[in-house]
Short mmCIF file of C-alpha atoms in Angstrom, two decimals:
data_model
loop_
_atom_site.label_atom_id
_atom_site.label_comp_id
_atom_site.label_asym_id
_atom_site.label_seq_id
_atom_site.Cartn_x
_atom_site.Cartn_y
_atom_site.Cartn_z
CA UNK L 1 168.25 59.80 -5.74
CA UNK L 2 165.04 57.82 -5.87
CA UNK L 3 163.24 60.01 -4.17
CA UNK L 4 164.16 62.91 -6.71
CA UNK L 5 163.11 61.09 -9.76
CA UNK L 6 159.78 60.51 -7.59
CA UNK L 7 159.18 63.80 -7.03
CA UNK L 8 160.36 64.91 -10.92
CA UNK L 9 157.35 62.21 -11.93
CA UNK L 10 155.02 63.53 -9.59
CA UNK L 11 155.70 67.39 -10.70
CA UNK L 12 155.47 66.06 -14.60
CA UNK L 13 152.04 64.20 -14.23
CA UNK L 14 150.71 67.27 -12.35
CA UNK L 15 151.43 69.16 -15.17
CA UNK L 16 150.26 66.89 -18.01
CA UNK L 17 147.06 66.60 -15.78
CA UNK L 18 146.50 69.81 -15.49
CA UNK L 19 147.39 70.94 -19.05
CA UNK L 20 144.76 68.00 -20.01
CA UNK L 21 142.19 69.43 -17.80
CA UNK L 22 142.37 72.98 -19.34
CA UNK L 23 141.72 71.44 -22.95
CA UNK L 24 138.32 70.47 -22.35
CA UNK L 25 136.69 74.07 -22.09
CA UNK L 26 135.16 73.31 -25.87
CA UNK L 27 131.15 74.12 -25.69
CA UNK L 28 128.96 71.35 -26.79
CA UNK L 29 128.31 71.03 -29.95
CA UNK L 30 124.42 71.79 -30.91
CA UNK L 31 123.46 69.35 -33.32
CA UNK L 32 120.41 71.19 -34.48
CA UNK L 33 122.43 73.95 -35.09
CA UNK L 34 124.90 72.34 -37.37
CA UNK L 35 122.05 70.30 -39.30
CA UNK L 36 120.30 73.89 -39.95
CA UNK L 37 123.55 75.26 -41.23
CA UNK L 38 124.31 72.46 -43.53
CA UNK L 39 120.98 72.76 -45.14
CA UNK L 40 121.41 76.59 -45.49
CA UNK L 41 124.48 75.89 -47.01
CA UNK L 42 123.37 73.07 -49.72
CA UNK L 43 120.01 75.33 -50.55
CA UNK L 44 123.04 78.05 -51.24
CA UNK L 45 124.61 75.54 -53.63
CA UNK L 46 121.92 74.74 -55.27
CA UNK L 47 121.40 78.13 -55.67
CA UNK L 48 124.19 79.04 -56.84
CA UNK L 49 124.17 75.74 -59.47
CA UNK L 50 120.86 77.79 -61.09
CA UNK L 51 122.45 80.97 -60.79
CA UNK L 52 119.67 82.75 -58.88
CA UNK L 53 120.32 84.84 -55.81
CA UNK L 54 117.23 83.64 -53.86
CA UNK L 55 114.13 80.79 -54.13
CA UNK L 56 111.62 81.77 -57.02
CA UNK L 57 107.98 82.55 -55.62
CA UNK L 58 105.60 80.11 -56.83
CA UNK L 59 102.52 81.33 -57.54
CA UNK L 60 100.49 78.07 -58.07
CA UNK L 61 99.54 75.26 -55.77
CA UNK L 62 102.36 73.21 -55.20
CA UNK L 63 100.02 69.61 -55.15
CA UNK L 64 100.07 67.75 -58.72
CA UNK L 65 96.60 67.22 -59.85
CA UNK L 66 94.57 64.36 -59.61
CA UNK L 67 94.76 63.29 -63.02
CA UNK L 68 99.01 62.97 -63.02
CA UNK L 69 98.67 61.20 -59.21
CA UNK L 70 96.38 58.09 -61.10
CA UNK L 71 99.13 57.69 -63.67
CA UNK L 72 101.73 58.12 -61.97
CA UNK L 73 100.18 55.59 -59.48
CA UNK L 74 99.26 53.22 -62.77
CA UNK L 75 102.92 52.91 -64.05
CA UNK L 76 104.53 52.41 -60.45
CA UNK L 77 105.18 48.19 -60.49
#
């Protein structure tokens, strides 16, 4: 009788153990990957929140002047 049940157990945790063992076939997750994505997707909401369809094209420098640096630098306490 005891030996039964033993052997029932034994078949049982082979099969949870195996079971358990074929779970973990998942790929690694890239990290980069996902970070790229998620700022693709909140450039796409912000997007979306302006209701254009893709970045505008700037067409000056991007750098403030000089001039709006010093007083912007002036009222910083």
């Amino acid at each position: 009788m005891h030996l039964g049940t033993a052997l029932l157990l034994c078949v049982l945790l082979l099969a949870c153990v195996t079971r358990g063992l074929s779970l973990s076939t998942c790929a690694t997750v890239d990290s980069d990957h996902v970070k790229r994505k998620r700022v693709e997707a909140i450039r796409g909401q912000i997007l979306s929140k302006l209701r254009l369809t893709s970045p505008p094209q700037c067409r000056r420098s991007t750098t403030a002047p000089g001039s709006c640096w010093r007083s912007w630098a002036a009222t910083d306490t």
